[in-house]
mmCIF file with all atom_site columns, C-alpha atoms in Angstrom:
data_model
loop_
_atom_site.group_PDB
_atom_site.id
_atom_site.type_symbol
_atom_site.label_atom_id
_atom_site.label_alt_id
_atom_site.label_comp_id
_atom_site.label_asym_id
_atom_site.label_entity_id
_atom_site.label_seq_id
_atom_site.pdbx_PDB_ins_code
_atom_site.Cartn_x
_atom_site.Cartn_y
_atom_site.Cartn_z
_atom_site.occupancy
_atom_site.B_iso_or_equiv
_atom_site.pdbx_formal_charge
_atom_site.auth_seq_id
_atom_site.auth_comp_id
_atom_site.auth_asym_id
_atom_site.auth_atom_id
_atom_site.pdbx_PDB_model_num
ATOM 1   C CA . ALA Y 1 1   ? 109.608 107.862 97.267  1.00 0.00 ? 1   ALA Y CA 1
ATOM 2   C CA . GLN Y 1 2   ? 107.936 106.708 94.013  1.00 0.00 ? 2   GLN Y CA 1
ATOM 3   C CA . LYS Y 1 3   ? 105.251 108.719 92.510  1.00 0.00 ? 3   LYS Y CA 1
ATOM 4   C CA . VAL Y 1 4   ? 103.174 108.630 89.258  1.00 0.00 ? 4   VAL Y CA 1
ATOM 5   C CA . THR Y 1 5   ? 101.237 111.717 87.976  1.00 0.00 ? 5   THR Y CA 1
ATOM 6   C CA . GLN Y 1 6   ? 98.664  111.543 85.272  1.00 0.00 ? 6   GLN Y CA 1
ATOM 7   C CA . ALA Y 1 7   ? 97.633  115.222 84.875  1.00 0.00 ? 7   ALA Y CA 1
ATOM 8   C CA . GLN Y 1 8   ? 94.780  114.627 82.632  1.00 0.00 ? 8   GLN Y CA 1
ATOM 9   C CA . THR Y 1 9   ? 91.790  113.536 84.560  1.00 0.00 ? 9   THR Y CA 1
ATOM 10  C CA . GLU Y 1 10  ? 89.346  113.331 81.640  1.00 0.00 ? 10  GLU Y CA 1
ATOM 11  C CA . ILE Y 1 11  ? 89.815  113.286 77.835  1.00 0.00 ? 11  ILE Y CA 1
ATOM 12  C CA . SER Y 1 12  ? 87.042  113.140 75.100  1.00 0.00 ? 12  SER Y CA 1
ATOM 13  C CA . VAL Y 1 13  ? 87.734  112.373 71.567  1.00 0.00 ? 13  VAL Y CA 1
ATOM 14  C CA . VAL Y 1 14  ? 85.626  111.697 68.399  1.00 0.00 ? 14  VAL Y CA 1
ATOM 15  C CA . GLU Y 1 15  ? 86.176  108.209 66.937  1.00 0.00 ? 15  GLU Y CA 1
ATOM 16  C CA . LYS Y 1 16  ? 89.178  108.078 64.645  1.00 0.00 ? 16  LYS Y CA 1
ATOM 17  C CA . GLU Y 1 17  ? 91.013  110.818 66.243  1.00 0.00 ? 17  GLU Y CA 1
ATOM 18  C CA . ASP Y 1 18  ? 94.426  110.099 67.764  1.00 0.00 ? 18  ASP Y CA 1
ATOM 19  C CA . VAL Y 1 19  ? 94.804  110.562 71.653  1.00 0.00 ? 19  VAL Y CA 1
ATOM 20  C CA . THR Y 1 20  ? 97.885  110.697 73.931  1.00 0.00 ? 20  THR Y CA 1
ATOM 21  C CA . LEU Y 1 21  ? 97.786  110.090 77.627  1.00 0.00 ? 21  LEU Y CA 1
ATOM 22  C CA . ASP Y 1 22  ? 100.427 111.699 79.586  1.00 0.00 ? 22  ASP Y CA 1
ATOM 23  C CA . CYS Y 1 23  ? 102.365 109.820 82.556  1.00 0.00 ? 23  CYS Y CA 1
ATOM 24  C CA . VAL Y 1 24  ? 105.132 111.462 84.654  1.00 0.00 ? 24  VAL Y CA 1
ATOM 25  C CA . TYR Y 1 25  ? 106.954 109.620 87.194  1.00 0.00 ? 25  TYR Y CA 1
ATOM 26  C CA . GLU Y 1 26  ? 109.353 110.142 90.160  1.00 0.00 ? 26  GLU Y CA 1
ATOM 27  C CA . THR Y 1 27  ? 111.758 107.538 91.391  1.00 0.00 ? 27  THR Y CA 1
ATOM 28  C CA . ARG Y 1 28  ? 115.205 107.504 93.173  1.00 0.00 ? 28  ARG Y CA 1
ATOM 29  C CA . ASP Y 1 29  ? 116.212 104.415 91.625  1.00 0.00 ? 29  ASP Y CA 1
ATOM 30  C CA . THR Y 1 30  ? 117.957 103.754 88.383  1.00 0.00 ? 30  THR Y CA 1
ATOM 31  C CA . THR Y 1 31  ? 116.265 100.356 87.979  1.00 0.00 ? 31  THR Y CA 1
ATOM 32  C CA . TYR Y 1 32  ? 112.445 100.348 87.644  1.00 0.00 ? 32  TYR Y CA 1
ATOM 33  C CA . TYR Y 1 33  ? 109.662 99.204  85.733  1.00 0.00 ? 33  TYR Y CA 1
ATOM 34  C CA . LEU Y 1 34  ? 106.670 101.183 84.172  1.00 0.00 ? 34  LEU Y CA 1
ATOM 35  C CA . PHE Y 1 35  ? 103.321 99.765  83.171  1.00 0.00 ? 35  PHE Y CA 1
ATOM 36  C CA . TRP Y 1 36  ? 100.116 100.751 81.628  1.00 0.00 ? 36  TRP Y CA 1
ATOM 37  C CA . TYR Y 1 37  ? 96.678  99.328  82.576  1.00 0.00 ? 37  TYR Y CA 1
ATOM 38  C CA . LYS Y 1 38  ? 93.314  99.720  81.057  1.00 0.00 ? 38  LYS Y CA 1
ATOM 39  C CA . GLN Y 1 39  ? 90.070  99.610  83.215  1.00 0.00 ? 39  GLN Y CA 1
ATOM 40  C CA . PRO Y 1 40  ? 87.045  99.262  81.016  1.00 0.00 ? 40  PRO Y CA 1
ATOM 41  C CA . PRO Y 1 41  ? 83.390  99.902  82.614  1.00 0.00 ? 41  PRO Y CA 1
ATOM 42  C CA . SER Y 1 42  ? 83.341  96.275  83.532  1.00 0.00 ? 42  SER Y CA 1
ATOM 43  C CA . GLY Y 1 43  ? 85.944  96.932  86.379  1.00 0.00 ? 43  GLY Y CA 1
ATOM 44  C CA . GLU Y 1 44  ? 88.752  94.564  85.725  1.00 0.00 ? 44  GLU Y CA 1
ATOM 45  C CA . LEU Y 1 45  ? 92.200  96.049  85.225  1.00 0.00 ? 45  LEU Y CA 1
ATOM 46  C CA . VAL Y 1 46  ? 93.772  94.868  81.920  1.00 0.00 ? 46  VAL Y CA 1
ATOM 47  C CA . PHE Y 1 47  ? 97.604  94.837  81.410  1.00 0.00 ? 47  PHE Y CA 1
ATOM 48  C CA . LEU Y 1 48  ? 98.768  96.636  78.388  1.00 0.00 ? 48  LEU Y CA 1
ATOM 49  C CA . ILE Y 1 49  ? 102.581 97.034  78.541  1.00 0.00 ? 49  ILE Y CA 1
ATOM 50  C CA . ARG Y 1 50  ? 105.746 96.744  80.924  1.00 0.00 ? 50  ARG Y CA 1
ATOM 51  C CA . ARG Y 1 51  ? 108.931 98.617  80.239  1.00 0.00 ? 51  ARG Y CA 1
ATOM 52  C CA . ASN Y 1 52  ? 112.063 98.492  82.016  1.00 0.00 ? 52  ASN Y CA 1
ATOM 53  C CA . SER Y 1 53  ? 114.214 101.530 82.787  1.00 0.00 ? 53  SER Y CA 1
ATOM 54  C CA . PHE Y 1 54  ? 117.055 100.358 80.514  1.00 0.00 ? 54  PHE Y CA 1
ATOM 55  C CA . ASP Y 1 55  ? 115.093 100.073 77.577  1.00 0.00 ? 55  ASP Y CA 1
ATOM 56  C CA . GLU Y 1 56  ? 113.928 103.418 76.031  1.00 0.00 ? 56  GLU Y CA 1
ATOM 57  C CA . GLN Y 1 57  ? 112.823 102.162 72.672  1.00 0.00 ? 57  GLN Y CA 1
ATOM 58  C CA . ASN Y 1 58  ? 109.340 103.291 71.696  1.00 0.00 ? 58  ASN Y CA 1
ATOM 59  C CA . GLU Y 1 59  ? 107.006 100.418 71.294  1.00 0.00 ? 59  GLU Y CA 1
ATOM 60  C CA . ILE Y 1 60  ? 104.005 99.898  69.021  1.00 0.00 ? 60  ILE Y CA 1
ATOM 61  C CA . SER Y 1 61  ? 101.203 97.365  69.193  1.00 0.00 ? 61  SER Y CA 1
ATOM 62  C CA . GLY Y 1 62  ? 98.512  97.836  66.656  1.00 0.00 ? 62  GLY Y CA 1
ATOM 63  C CA . ARG Y 1 63  ? 97.005  101.009 67.516  1.00 0.00 ? 63  ARG Y CA 1
ATOM 64  C CA . TYR Y 1 64  ? 98.736  101.407 70.496  1.00 0.00 ? 64  TYR Y CA 1
ATOM 65  C CA . SER Y 1 65  ? 102.183 102.991 70.938  1.00 0.00 ? 65  SER Y CA 1
ATOM 66  C CA . TRP Y 1 66  ? 104.314 104.171 73.856  1.00 0.00 ? 66  TRP Y CA 1
ATOM 67  C CA . ASN Y 1 67  ? 106.956 106.734 74.159  1.00 0.00 ? 67  ASN Y CA 1
ATOM 68  C CA . PHE Y 1 68  ? 109.420 106.450 77.138  1.00 0.00 ? 68  PHE Y CA 1
ATOM 69  C CA . GLN Y 1 69  ? 111.738 109.198 77.883  1.00 0.00 ? 69  GLN Y CA 1
ATOM 70  C CA . LYS Y 1 70  ? 114.051 109.103 80.838  1.00 0.00 ? 70  LYS Y CA 1
ATOM 71  C CA . SER Y 1 71  ? 115.095 112.609 80.203  1.00 0.00 ? 71  SER Y CA 1
ATOM 72  C CA . THR Y 1 72  ? 111.681 113.943 81.135  1.00 0.00 ? 72  THR Y CA 1
ATOM 73  C CA . SER Y 1 73  ? 110.664 110.915 83.341  1.00 0.00 ? 73  SER Y CA 1
ATOM 74  C CA . SER Y 1 74  ? 107.742 110.432 80.929  1.00 0.00 ? 74  SER Y CA 1
ATOM 75  C CA . PHE Y 1 75  ? 106.071 107.242 79.651  1.00 0.00 ? 75  PHE Y CA 1
ATOM 76  C CA . ASN Y 1 76  ? 103.279 108.601 77.220  1.00 0.00 ? 76  ASN Y CA 1
ATOM 77  C CA . PHE Y 1 77  ? 100.605 106.321 75.664  1.00 0.00 ? 77  PHE Y CA 1
ATOM 78  C CA . THR Y 1 78  ? 99.125  107.094 72.100  1.00 0.00 ? 78  THR Y CA 1
ATOM 79  C CA . ILE Y 1 79  ? 96.036  105.553 70.815  1.00 0.00 ? 79  ILE Y CA 1
ATOM 80  C CA . THR Y 1 80  ? 95.894  106.215 66.983  1.00 0.00 ? 80  THR Y CA 1
ATOM 81  C CA . ALA Y 1 81  ? 92.486  106.058 65.189  1.00 0.00 ? 81  ALA Y CA 1
ATOM 82  C CA . SER Y 1 82  ? 90.644  105.703 68.404  1.00 0.00 ? 82  SER Y CA 1
ATOM 83  C CA . GLN Y 1 83  ? 87.593  103.484 68.742  1.00 0.00 ? 83  GLN Y CA 1
ATOM 84  C CA . VAL Y 1 84  ? 84.356  103.518 71.006  1.00 0.00 ? 84  VAL Y CA 1
ATOM 85  C CA . VAL Y 1 85  ? 85.873  100.428 72.541  1.00 0.00 ? 85  VAL Y CA 1
ATOM 86  C CA . ASP Y 1 86  ? 88.793  102.315 73.710  1.00 0.00 ? 86  ASP Y CA 1
ATOM 87  C CA . SER Y 1 87  ? 86.751  104.124 76.138  1.00 0.00 ? 87  SER Y CA 1
ATOM 88  C CA . ALA Y 1 88  ? 87.977  103.282 79.474  1.00 0.00 ? 88  ALA Y CA 1
ATOM 89  C CA . VAL Y 1 89  ? 90.175  104.488 82.556  1.00 0.00 ? 89  VAL Y CA 1
ATOM 90  C CA . TYR Y 1 90  ? 93.883  104.028 81.840  1.00 0.00 ? 90  TYR Y CA 1
ATOM 91  C CA . PHE Y 1 91  ? 96.413  103.897 84.559  1.00 0.00 ? 91  PHE Y CA 1
ATOM 92  C CA . CYS Y 1 92  ? 100.033 104.360 84.529  1.00 0.00 ? 92  CYS Y CA 1
ATOM 93  C CA . ALA Y 1 93  ? 102.139 102.614 87.228  1.00 0.00 ? 93  ALA Y CA 1
ATOM 94  C CA . LEU Y 1 94  ? 105.520 102.531 88.589  1.00 0.00 ? 94  LEU Y CA 1
ATOM 95  C CA . SER Y 1 95  ? 107.513 99.598  90.303  1.00 0.00 ? 95  SER Y CA 1
ATOM 96  C CA . GLU Y 1 96  ? 110.881 99.927  91.972  1.00 0.00 ? 96  GLU Y CA 1
ATOM 97  C CA . TYR Y 1 97  ? 111.619 96.981  94.269  1.00 0.00 ? 97  TYR Y CA 1
ATOM 98  C CA . THR Y 1 98  ? 108.145 97.452  95.567  1.00 0.00 ? 98  THR Y CA 1
ATOM 99  C CA . PRO Y 1 99  ? 104.647 96.667  94.589  1.00 0.00 ? 99  PRO Y CA 1
ATOM 100 C CA . LEU Y 1 100 ? 103.149 98.684  91.898  1.00 0.00 ? 100 LEU Y CA 1
ATOM 101 C CA . VAL Y 1 101 ? 102.442 102.447 92.463  1.00 0.00 ? 101 VAL Y CA 1
ATOM 102 C CA . PHE Y 1 102 ? 99.519  103.629 90.245  1.00 0.00 ? 102 PHE Y CA 1
ATOM 103 C CA . GLY Y 1 103 ? 98.517  106.983 89.069  1.00 0.00 ? 103 GLY Y CA 1
ATOM 104 C CA . LYS Y 1 104 ? 95.003  108.405 89.456  1.00 0.00 ? 104 LYS Y CA 1
ATOM 105 C CA . GLY Y 1 105 ? 94.163  107.409 86.115  1.00 0.00 ? 105 GLY Y CA 1
ATOM 106 C CA . THR Y 1 106 ? 92.880  109.185 82.882  1.00 0.00 ? 106 THR Y CA 1
ATOM 107 C CA . ARG Y 1 107 ? 89.182  108.650 81.758  1.00 0.00 ? 107 ARG Y CA 1
ATOM 108 C CA . LEU Y 1 108 ? 89.091  108.437 78.004  1.00 0.00 ? 108 LEU Y CA 1
ATOM 109 C CA . SER Y 1 109 ? 85.715  108.774 76.250  1.00 0.00 ? 109 SER Y CA 1
ATOM 110 C CA . VAL Y 1 110 ? 85.619  107.926 72.554  1.00 0.00 ? 110 VAL Y CA 1
ATOM 111 C CA . ILE Y 1 111 ? 82.411  109.294 70.962  1.00 0.00 ? 111 ILE Y CA 1
ATOM 112 C CA . ALA Y 1 112 ? 81.085  107.851 67.747  1.00 0.00 ? 112 ALA Y CA 1
ATOM 113 C CA . ASP D 2 1   ? 94.435  79.597  83.038  1.00 0.00 ? 1   ASP D CA 1
ATOM 114 C CA . THR D 2 2   ? 91.297  80.561  84.942  1.00 0.00 ? 2   THR D CA 1
ATOM 115 C CA . GLY D 2 3   ? 92.414  84.027  85.875  1.00 0.00 ? 3   GLY D CA 1
ATOM 116 C CA . VAL D 2 4   ? 92.265  85.551  89.355  1.00 0.00 ? 4   VAL D CA 1
ATOM 117 C CA . SER D 2 5   ? 89.049  85.037  91.005  1.00 0.00 ? 5   SER D CA 1
ATOM 118 C CA . GLN D 2 6   ? 87.455  87.263  93.840  1.00 0.00 ? 6   GLN D CA 1
ATOM 119 C CA . ASN D 2 7   ? 84.325  86.570  96.207  1.00 0.00 ? 7   ASN D CA 1
ATOM 120 C CA . PRO D 2 8   ? 81.955  88.022  96.612  1.00 0.00 ? 8   PRO D CA 1
ATOM 121 C CA . ARG D 2 9   ? 81.596  90.459  93.770  1.00 0.00 ? 9   ARG D CA 1
ATOM 122 C CA . HIS D 2 10  ? 79.501  92.846  96.005  1.00 0.00 ? 10  HIS D CA 1
ATOM 123 C CA . LYS D 2 11  ? 79.005  93.197  99.857  1.00 0.00 ? 11  LYS D CA 1
ATOM 124 C CA . ILE D 2 12  ? 76.861  95.503  101.638 1.00 0.00 ? 12  ILE D CA 1
ATOM 125 C CA . THR D 2 13  ? 77.201  95.429  105.432 1.00 0.00 ? 13  THR D CA 1
ATOM 126 C CA . LYS D 2 14  ? 76.283  97.832  108.276 1.00 0.00 ? 14  LYS D CA 1
ATOM 127 C CA . ARG D 2 15  ? 78.873  99.810  110.212 1.00 0.00 ? 15  ARG D CA 1
ATOM 128 C CA . GLY D 2 16  ? 80.459  97.856  112.784 1.00 0.00 ? 16  GLY D CA 1
ATOM 129 C CA . GLN D 2 17  ? 80.049  94.396  111.230 1.00 0.00 ? 17  GLN D CA 1
ATOM 130 C CA . ASN D 2 18  ? 83.004  92.168  110.182 1.00 0.00 ? 18  ASN D CA 1
ATOM 131 C CA . VAL D 2 19  ? 83.500  91.095  106.482 1.00 0.00 ? 19  VAL D CA 1
ATOM 132 C CA . THR D 2 20  ? 85.656  88.726  104.814 1.00 0.00 ? 20  THR D CA 1
ATOM 133 C CA . PHE D 2 21  ? 86.709  88.666  101.168 1.00 0.00 ? 21  PHE D CA 1
ATOM 134 C CA . ARG D 2 22  ? 88.317  85.885  99.289  1.00 0.00 ? 22  ARG D CA 1
ATOM 135 C CA . CYS D 2 23  ? 90.806  85.731  96.514  1.00 0.00 ? 23  CYS D CA 1
ATOM 136 C CA . ASP D 2 24  ? 91.974  82.955  94.328  1.00 0.00 ? 24  ASP D CA 1
ATOM 137 C CA . PRO D 2 25  ? 95.034  83.528  92.218  1.00 0.00 ? 25  PRO D CA 1
ATOM 138 C CA . ILE D 2 26  ? 96.224  82.180  89.105  1.00 0.00 ? 26  ILE D CA 1
ATOM 139 C CA . SER D 2 27  ? 97.613  78.760  90.227  1.00 0.00 ? 27  SER D CA 1
ATOM 140 C CA . GLU D 2 28  ? 101.084 78.964  89.400  1.00 0.00 ? 28  GLU D CA 1
ATOM 141 C CA . HIS D 2 29  ? 101.673 82.524  90.703  1.00 0.00 ? 29  HIS D CA 1
ATOM 142 C CA . ASN D 2 30  ? 103.507 82.820  94.027  1.00 0.00 ? 30  ASN D CA 1
ATOM 143 C CA . ARG D 2 31  ? 102.779 86.421  94.511  1.00 0.00 ? 31  ARG D CA 1
ATOM 144 C CA . LEU D 2 32  ? 99.431  87.793  95.619  1.00 0.00 ? 32  LEU D CA 1
ATOM 145 C CA . TYR D 2 33  ? 98.461  91.477  96.285  1.00 0.00 ? 33  TYR D CA 1
ATOM 146 C CA . TRP D 2 34  ? 95.716  93.427  97.821  1.00 0.00 ? 34  TRP D CA 1
ATOM 147 C CA . TYR D 2 35  ? 94.843  96.787  96.590  1.00 0.00 ? 35  TYR D CA 1
ATOM 148 C CA . ARG D 2 36  ? 92.051  99.154  97.300  1.00 0.00 ? 36  ARG D CA 1
ATOM 149 C CA . GLN D 2 37  ? 90.389  101.569 94.723  1.00 0.00 ? 37  GLN D CA 1
ATOM 150 C CA . THR D 2 38  ? 87.937  104.332 95.531  1.00 0.00 ? 38  THR D CA 1
ATOM 151 C CA . LEU D 2 39  ? 86.036  106.347 93.064  1.00 0.00 ? 39  LEU D CA 1
ATOM 152 C CA . GLY D 2 40  ? 88.219  108.451 90.789  1.00 0.00 ? 40  GLY D CA 1
ATOM 153 C CA . GLN D 2 41  ? 91.343  107.118 92.199  1.00 0.00 ? 41  GLN D CA 1
ATOM 154 C CA . GLY D 2 42  ? 94.065  104.641 91.042  1.00 0.00 ? 42  GLY D CA 1
ATOM 155 C CA . PRO D 2 43  ? 94.494  101.368 92.998  1.00 0.00 ? 43  PRO D CA 1
ATOM 156 C CA . GLU D 2 44  ? 96.191  101.850 96.397  1.00 0.00 ? 44  GLU D CA 1
ATOM 157 C CA . PHE D 2 45  ? 98.513  98.989  97.601  1.00 0.00 ? 45  PHE D CA 1
ATOM 158 C CA . LEU D 2 46  ? 97.489  97.386  100.941 1.00 0.00 ? 46  LEU D CA 1
ATOM 159 C CA . THR D 2 47  ? 99.537  94.132  101.334 1.00 0.00 ? 47  THR D CA 1
ATOM 160 C CA . TYR D 2 48  ? 101.247 91.372  99.407  1.00 0.00 ? 48  TYR D CA 1
ATOM 161 C CA . PHE D 2 49  ? 102.362 87.745  99.808  1.00 0.00 ? 49  PHE D CA 1
ATOM 162 C CA . GLN D 2 50  ? 104.982 85.677  98.399  1.00 0.00 ? 50  GLN D CA 1
ATOM 163 C CA . ASN D 2 51  ? 103.681 82.079  99.053  1.00 0.00 ? 51  ASN D CA 1
ATOM 164 C CA . GLU D 2 52  ? 102.323 82.145  102.409 1.00 0.00 ? 52  GLU D CA 1
ATOM 165 C CA . ALA D 2 53  ? 104.567 84.767  103.937 1.00 0.00 ? 53  ALA D CA 1
ATOM 166 C CA . GLN D 2 54  ? 103.270 88.421  104.274 1.00 0.00 ? 54  GLN D CA 1
ATOM 167 C CA . LEU D 2 55  ? 105.955 90.527  103.073 1.00 0.00 ? 55  LEU D CA 1
ATOM 168 C CA . GLU D 2 56  ? 104.733 94.000  103.141 1.00 0.00 ? 56  GLU D CA 1
ATOM 169 C CA . LYS D 2 57  ? 101.884 96.019  104.523 1.00 0.00 ? 57  LYS D CA 1
ATOM 170 C CA . SER D 2 58  ? 101.013 99.447  103.740 1.00 0.00 ? 58  SER D CA 1
ATOM 171 C CA . ARG D 2 59  ? 100.341 102.181 106.248 1.00 0.00 ? 59  ARG D CA 1
ATOM 172 C CA . LEU D 2 60  ? 96.730  102.172 104.778 1.00 0.00 ? 60  LEU D CA 1
ATOM 173 C CA . LEU D 2 61  ? 96.224  98.732  106.454 1.00 0.00 ? 61  LEU D CA 1
ATOM 174 C CA . SER D 2 62  ? 94.811  99.489  109.838 1.00 0.00 ? 62  SER D CA 1
ATOM 175 C CA . ASP D 2 63  ? 94.715  97.164  112.939 1.00 0.00 ? 63  ASP D CA 1
ATOM 176 C CA . ARG D 2 64  ? 91.093  96.387  111.752 1.00 0.00 ? 64  ARG D CA 1
ATOM 177 C CA . PHE D 2 65  ? 92.477  94.863  108.633 1.00 0.00 ? 65  PHE D CA 1
ATOM 178 C CA . SER D 2 66  ? 93.931  91.385  108.426 1.00 0.00 ? 66  SER D CA 1
ATOM 179 C CA . ALA D 2 67  ? 95.053  89.322  105.441 1.00 0.00 ? 67  ALA D CA 1
ATOM 180 C CA . GLU D 2 68  ? 96.141  85.582  105.386 1.00 0.00 ? 68  GLU D CA 1
ATOM 181 C CA . ARG D 2 69  ? 97.354  83.235  102.734 1.00 0.00 ? 69  ARG D CA 1
ATOM 182 C CA . PRO D 2 70  ? 97.373  79.891  104.252 1.00 0.00 ? 70  PRO D CA 1
ATOM 183 C CA . LYS D 2 71  ? 99.498  77.281  102.371 1.00 0.00 ? 71  LYS D CA 1
ATOM 184 C CA . GLY D 2 72  ? 100.323 79.787  99.758  1.00 0.00 ? 72  GLY D CA 1
ATOM 185 C CA . SER D 2 73  ? 97.244  79.426  97.698  1.00 0.00 ? 73  SER D CA 1
ATOM 186 C CA . PHE D 2 74  ? 94.006  81.405  98.255  1.00 0.00 ? 74  PHE D CA 1
ATOM 187 C CA . SER D 2 75  ? 94.009  84.557  100.357 1.00 0.00 ? 75  SER D CA 1
ATOM 188 C CA . THR D 2 76  ? 91.490  86.188  102.651 1.00 0.00 ? 76  THR D CA 1
ATOM 189 C CA . LEU D 2 77  ? 91.158  89.849  103.457 1.00 0.00 ? 77  LEU D CA 1
ATOM 190 C CA . GLU D 2 78  ? 89.008  90.576  106.853 1.00 0.00 ? 78  GLU D CA 1
ATOM 191 C CA . ILE D 2 79  ? 87.915  93.884  107.966 1.00 0.00 ? 79  ILE D CA 1
ATOM 192 C CA . GLN D 2 80  ? 86.522  93.994  111.519 1.00 0.00 ? 80  GLN D CA 1
ATOM 193 C CA . ARG D 2 81  ? 84.397  96.748  112.869 1.00 0.00 ? 81  ARG D CA 1
ATOM 194 C CA . THR D 2 82  ? 83.759  98.332  109.527 1.00 0.00 ? 82  THR D CA 1
ATOM 195 C CA . GLU D 2 83  ? 83.381  102.018 109.001 1.00 0.00 ? 83  GLU D CA 1
ATOM 196 C CA . GLN D 2 84  ? 81.856  103.881 106.350 1.00 0.00 ? 84  GLN D CA 1
ATOM 197 C CA . GLY D 2 85  ? 85.420  105.053 104.945 1.00 0.00 ? 85  GLY D CA 1
ATOM 198 C CA . ASP D 2 86  ? 86.035  101.437 104.271 1.00 0.00 ? 86  ASP D CA 1
ATOM 199 C CA . SER D 2 87  ? 83.529  101.481 101.288 1.00 0.00 ? 87  SER D CA 1
ATOM 200 C CA . ALA D 2 88  ? 85.645  100.864 98.221  1.00 0.00 ? 88  ALA D CA 1
ATOM 201 C CA . MET D 2 89  ? 86.452  98.261  95.666  1.00 0.00 ? 89  MET D CA 1
ATOM 202 C CA . TYR D 2 90  ? 89.047  95.696  97.014  1.00 0.00 ? 90  TYR D CA 1
ATOM 203 C CA . LEU D 2 91  ? 91.140  94.319  94.270  1.00 0.00 ? 91  LEU D CA 1
ATOM 204 C CA . CYS D 2 92  ? 93.300  91.055  94.220  1.00 0.00 ? 92  CYS D CA 1
ATOM 205 C CA . ALA D 2 93  ? 96.112  90.556  91.833  1.00 0.00 ? 93  ALA D CA 1
ATOM 206 C CA . SER D 2 94  ? 98.578  87.884  91.211  1.00 0.00 ? 94  SER D CA 1
ATOM 207 C CA . SER D 2 95  ? 102.011 87.641  89.635  1.00 0.00 ? 95  SER D CA 1
ATOM 208 C CA . SER D 2 96  ? 104.676 85.120  88.823  1.00 0.00 ? 96  SER D CA 1
ATOM 209 C CA . GLY D 2 97  ? 107.463 87.214  90.508  1.00 0.00 ? 97  GLY D CA 1
ATOM 210 C CA . ASP D 2 98  ? 108.980 90.656  91.417  1.00 0.00 ? 98  ASP D CA 1
ATOM 211 C CA . ARG D 2 99  ? 108.099 93.386  89.208  1.00 0.00 ? 99  ARG D CA 1
ATOM 212 C CA . GLU D 2 100 ? 106.345 90.965  86.780  1.00 0.00 ? 100 GLU D CA 1
ATOM 213 C CA . LYS D 2 101 ? 102.887 92.174  85.289  1.00 0.00 ? 101 LYS D CA 1
ATOM 214 C CA . LEU D 2 102 ? 99.992  91.813  87.634  1.00 0.00 ? 102 LEU D CA 1
ATOM 215 C CA . PHE D 2 103 ? 96.785  89.863  86.646  1.00 0.00 ? 103 PHE D CA 1
ATOM 216 C CA . PHE D 2 104 ? 93.826  91.592  88.561  1.00 0.00 ? 104 PHE D CA 1
ATOM 217 C CA . GLY D 2 105 ? 90.604  90.009  89.611  1.00 0.00 ? 105 GLY D CA 1
ATOM 218 C CA . SER D 2 106 ? 87.251  91.775  89.052  1.00 0.00 ? 106 SER D CA 1
ATOM 219 C CA . GLY D 2 107 ? 87.268  93.060  92.610  1.00 0.00 ? 107 GLY D CA 1
ATOM 220 C CA . THR D 2 108 ? 84.828  93.054  95.556  1.00 0.00 ? 108 THR D CA 1
ATOM 221 C CA . GLN D 2 109 ? 82.757  96.068  95.837  1.00 0.00 ? 109 GLN D CA 1
ATOM 222 C CA . LEU D 2 110 ? 82.225  96.899  99.591  1.00 0.00 ? 110 LEU D CA 1
ATOM 223 C CA . SER D 2 111 ? 79.436  99.280  100.663 1.00 0.00 ? 111 SER D CA 1
ATOM 224 C CA . VAL D 2 112 ? 79.243  100.170 104.369 1.00 0.00 ? 112 VAL D CA 1
ATOM 225 C CA . LEU D 2 113 ? 76.079  101.679 105.452 1.00 0.00 ? 113 LEU D CA 1
#
């Protein structure tokens, strides 16, 4: 069965600090997709990234970067030079041949 | 692209009443999903449609819940004889295909008194 674990329930950082959100997943399939979503205080989930299991290249998008390591079943998300607008709940999710299964999320608070 | 639209945004009802929520997906998306989210938890899958066919239902979806997607366009989620445990945010999402990214609506917050 597929499962996503986000062990960090809440993280608080001061603006401009770097922060890494951890995600560990379990799956029996060799083909799967991993996702990160952001849920700001407004409530609407916003897609950030999708990565398939055959592509272990790290990805960088502006201040965001993702580190995918199949050996440790992890797909971690780093925000560099955090800003107050980054404050939100971040969800990691996994899809095999099924709808997305989400982790419980990590609440990030960035303090000015 | 107007995004995924959900109505109403908020619904307060008394225990035992029936409620219905509506979701209008992105027009060209053939997949539509319903999720439920409670405080401090991630979204939990309820059911999904490909066009008008309901392809999968979670064990979370009791007999009191029914979802439809007539003509493969908008979808409705009905909860009969609501219970306090049904209080949650009900999220709708759509996508263009299998394992594609989901676009979420703003959700319907249900409070059962």
